[in-house]
Amino acid sequence: MSADQLEPSEKRVAVGRRVFLGMAGLGALGIAFGARAQNAVSNVLGSGLGGLLPGGDNFRIYSITGTYPVIPRDEYRLTVSGLVTRPATFTIDDLEAMPSTSMVREFQCVTGWVVPNVHWEGVKLSQILDTVGVKPGAVALTFESYDGADSESLTLDQARLPDVIVAYRMLGAPVTTQHGGPVRLYVAPMFGYKSLKWLSAIRVVDRVQPGFWEQNGYPVNGWVDGSIGPTDPSLTR
Ligand SMILES: Nc1nc2c(c(=O)[nH]1)N[C@H]1C(S)=C(S)[C@@H](COP(=O)(O)O)O[C@H]1N2
Ligand SMILES: [Mo]
């Protein structure tokens, strides 16, 4: 199933910043999966229900809510606020006008599935941070999704790694709705759960605020090449 084949459902859901967006259903499995946030993680970890739909590219399409926000390209906004000197709102045109970075990496979910040679393109998060200016006292970033459910965190040092990007292209095309388009986070050195989809906002904050997956047991620091055991939030690489 491609994104264009999906009918926007009649359900309208309020998400961050009071934008009302159509939500597209993922079907029965997706609804079951999204029924309870708590179940999401145990399903992912346990039964293999985490794979909602094959993406046609060996990805499994994940959504905590069982639906996903459909955000027209020209309505997309990324707000950056918190401990910054110049709070800003970026459109996709704004992001595309910034220097771009691309890379080809293996994508790995903690549940075990791996997609080799995935092409990504976007803007380095460090570039966005330099644009808004990080204030003294800033320690971490909090990320919010248009789905109103997922959230993520990175330390400032992690966020400044050269392979952490705000991605607008993936698999050689604009990021699809299913994969978190028009814009998602891509944290190359960490497991897939760190790469928050439908990125709506970034807040620069004074301490790490563990995100959705971390509140449900995933390590705050999801390094692919390291331990995923108990971690120290101040750990950087
Ligand atoms: N908003 C949102 N982002 C998300 C998730 C999610 O459920 N909702 N799942 C995460 C997990 S666990 C993985 S492995 C990847 C999967 O990316 P994909 O759905 O494009 O395959 O998205 C991550 N980002
Ligand atoms: Mo994942």
XYZ file of C-alpha atoms and ligand atoms in Angstrom:
262
model
C 0.000 0.000 0.000
C 1.423 3.382 -0.905
C 0.659 6.633 0.875
C -1.462 7.871 -2.035
C -3.737 4.853 -1.808
C -4.730 5.693 1.726
C -7.985 7.504 2.298
C -7.756 10.225 4.937
C -10.164 9.081 7.609
C -12.976 11.296 8.829
C -11.393 11.385 12.208
C -9.769 14.748 12.777
C -7.270 14.871 15.553
C -5.857 17.849 17.355
C -2.111 17.695 17.477
C 0.610 20.000 18.655
C 0.137 23.702 18.107
C -3.596 23.199 17.538
C -3.191 22.240 13.931
C -5.971 19.960 12.745
C -4.880 17.297 10.364
C -6.438 14.349 8.664
C -5.250 11.032 9.993
C -4.855 8.010 7.794
C -5.594 4.622 9.307
C -3.108 1.808 9.282
C -5.829 -0.839 9.261
C -6.851 -3.412 11.817
C -3.390 -4.397 12.887
C -2.402 -0.797 13.291
C -5.424 -0.022 15.419
C -4.783 -3.019 17.640
C -1.181 -2.021 17.948
C -2.028 1.566 18.757
C -4.851 0.777 21.162
C -2.704 1.331 24.195
C 0.611 3.064 24.266
C 1.814 0.637 26.891
C 1.019 -2.275 24.629
C 3.012 -0.770 21.836
C 6.311 -1.531 23.416
C 5.435 -5.011 24.649
C 4.059 -5.854 21.232
C 7.191 -4.611 19.601
C 9.420 -6.412 22.028
C 7.401 -9.563 22.317
C 5.050 -10.800 19.694
C 6.331 -9.327 16.500
C 3.148 -7.309 16.128
C 5.372 -4.279 15.843
C 5.605 -4.786 12.126
C 2.390 -3.160 11.062
C 2.791 -3.078 7.344
C 5.651 -3.964 5.116
C 6.802 -0.703 3.614
C 7.725 -2.313 0.305
C 11.324 -1.551 1.133
C 11.925 -3.981 4.001
C 11.028 -1.358 6.562
C 8.216 -2.050 8.956
C 5.946 0.919 9.365
C 5.600 1.880 13.002
C 3.114 4.209 14.591
C 2.348 4.333 18.299
C -1.094 5.751 17.607
C -2.078 3.213 14.968
C -2.647 6.098 12.567
C -0.418 8.659 11.027
C -0.712 12.370 10.424
C -1.010 13.480 6.814
C 0.793 16.791 6.554
C 0.711 18.584 3.203
C 4.170 19.780 2.271
C 3.173 23.450 2.244
C 1.538 23.190 5.674
C 4.556 21.620 7.287
C 6.282 23.644 10.019
C 9.137 22.826 12.355
C 9.271 25.057 15.414
C 12.456 25.395 17.413
C 12.148 26.992 20.845
C 13.344 26.816 24.427
C 16.852 27.828 25.411
C 17.658 29.504 22.096
C 18.425 33.118 21.243
C 16.333 33.204 18.042
C 13.281 30.897 18.248
C 12.306 29.976 14.711
C 9.764 28.223 12.545
C 11.031 26.423 9.453
C 9.078 25.473 6.357
C 10.349 22.731 4.067
C 11.604 25.386 1.684
C 13.578 26.892 4.571
C 15.110 23.519 5.383
C 15.918 22.766 1.757
C 17.610 26.148 1.406
C 20.091 25.191 4.135
C 23.236 23.175 3.333
C 22.215 19.556 2.855
C 23.841 16.372 4.098
C 23.265 12.918 2.720
C 24.378 9.485 3.821
C 23.786 5.802 3.204
C 23.418 3.703 6.354
C 21.948 0.545 7.758
C 18.654 1.155 9.583
C 18.206 -1.003 12.642
C 15.228 -1.429 14.950
C 15.913 -2.803 18.429
C 13.445 -5.584 17.701
C 15.884 -7.022 15.207
C 14.923 -5.999 11.709
C 17.557 -4.273 9.657
C 17.416 -2.450 6.325
C 20.788 -2.090 4.614
C 21.933 0.806 2.437
C 19.234 3.336 3.208
C 19.802 6.714 1.616
C 18.977 9.776 3.701
C 19.131 13.485 3.035
C 18.426 16.519 5.170
C 19.908 19.250 7.310
C 22.333 18.593 10.111
C 20.689 19.229 13.453
C 23.863 21.104 14.402
C 23.167 23.509 11.541
C 19.674 24.193 12.865
C 21.061 24.697 16.368
C 23.630 27.164 15.026
C 20.873 29.022 13.178
C 18.745 29.515 16.300
C 21.661 29.960 18.698
C 21.847 27.757 21.780
C 21.812 29.591 25.109
C 24.120 28.790 28.012
C 22.546 26.256 30.331
C 21.190 24.164 27.469
C 21.863 20.462 27.963
C 19.459 18.486 25.825
C 16.822 18.556 23.108
C 13.244 17.352 23.229
C 11.522 16.361 19.985
C 7.785 16.305 19.376
C 5.761 14.628 16.665
C 2.682 15.701 14.723
C 1.168 12.416 15.903
C 0.809 13.951 19.378
C 2.153 10.737 20.931
C 5.809 10.128 20.223
C 8.578 12.193 21.741
C 12.320 11.839 21.845
C 15.390 13.305 23.475
C 19.058 13.761 22.697
C 21.805 15.426 24.661
C 23.206 18.530 23.021
C 26.444 16.658 22.272
C 24.555 13.818 20.609
C 22.460 16.293 18.643
C 25.595 17.918 17.277
C 26.996 14.700 15.791
C 27.460 15.069 12.023
C 25.197 12.103 11.248
C 22.164 13.384 13.130
C 19.856 15.114 10.662
C 16.423 16.545 10.142
C 15.577 14.457 7.089
C 13.331 15.439 4.182
C 14.496 12.718 1.790
C 14.752 8.984 2.405
C 15.139 6.033 0.020
C 15.839 8.424 -2.841
C 12.586 10.384 -2.611
C 10.808 12.830 -0.309
C 10.076 11.084 3.000
C 6.665 9.437 2.591
C 3.823 9.916 5.051
C 4.236 6.351 6.286
C 7.924 6.875 6.959
C 7.289 10.076 8.902
C 7.217 12.669 6.145
C 7.379 15.310 5.150
C 10.136 15.617 7.767
C 11.490 13.166 10.327
C 14.470 13.020 12.578
C 17.262 10.633 11.563
C 19.764 9.689 14.254
C 22.150 7.483 12.299
C 24.273 6.162 15.192
C 21.274 5.034 17.225
C 18.495 2.473 16.946
C 15.432 3.335 14.891
C 13.250 4.466 17.782
C 15.396 7.592 18.110
C 14.451 8.632 14.560
C 11.156 10.283 15.445
C 8.676 10.534 12.584
C 6.485 13.535 11.650
C 8.801 15.903 13.486
C 6.883 18.996 14.594
C 8.956 20.700 17.252
C 12.344 20.828 18.875
C 12.799 22.344 22.318
C 16.200 23.075 23.741
C 16.052 22.263 27.444
C 18.195 22.138 30.557
C 18.005 18.376 31.163
C 17.307 15.144 29.320
C 13.582 14.402 29.277
C 13.226 10.752 28.273
C 10.838 10.272 25.355
C 8.001 7.837 24.708
C 10.092 4.740 24.013
C 12.435 5.468 26.902
C 9.495 5.859 29.301
C 8.517 2.390 28.126
C 11.866 0.801 28.771
C 14.151 1.536 25.879
C 17.578 2.989 26.720
C 17.841 6.759 26.637
C 21.057 6.352 24.677
C 20.286 4.004 21.825
C 23.743 3.521 20.328
C 23.681 0.797 17.709
C 27.323 -0.055 18.235
C 27.169 -0.127 22.019
C 25.294 -1.707 24.837
C 21.558 -1.163 24.991
C 21.580 -2.044 28.646
C 21.095 0.441 31.458
C 22.508 3.743 30.398
C 23.621 6.997 31.871
C 21.734 9.921 30.289
C 24.876 12.025 30.432
C 26.710 9.501 28.251
C 27.893 10.866 24.975
C 29.907 9.393 22.212
N 6.229 9.292 15.513
C 6.788 8.073 15.571
N 8.092 7.946 15.245
C 8.696 6.740 15.283
C 7.991 5.590 15.724
C 6.611 5.748 16.035
O 5.894 4.785 16.384
N 6.043 7.003 15.943
N 8.623 4.366 15.818
C 10.089 4.400 15.920
C 10.709 3.095 15.727
S 10.677 2.021 17.050
C 11.342 2.759 14.573
S 12.210 1.313 14.419
C 11.287 3.634 13.390
C 10.667 2.890 12.215
O 10.651 3.732 11.096
P 9.653 3.403 9.903
O 8.258 3.382 10.457
O 9.901 4.468 8.874
O 10.048 2.031 9.398
O 10.527 4.812 13.616
C 10.686 5.377 14.908
N 9.999 6.643 14.938
Mo 12.100 0.357 16.500
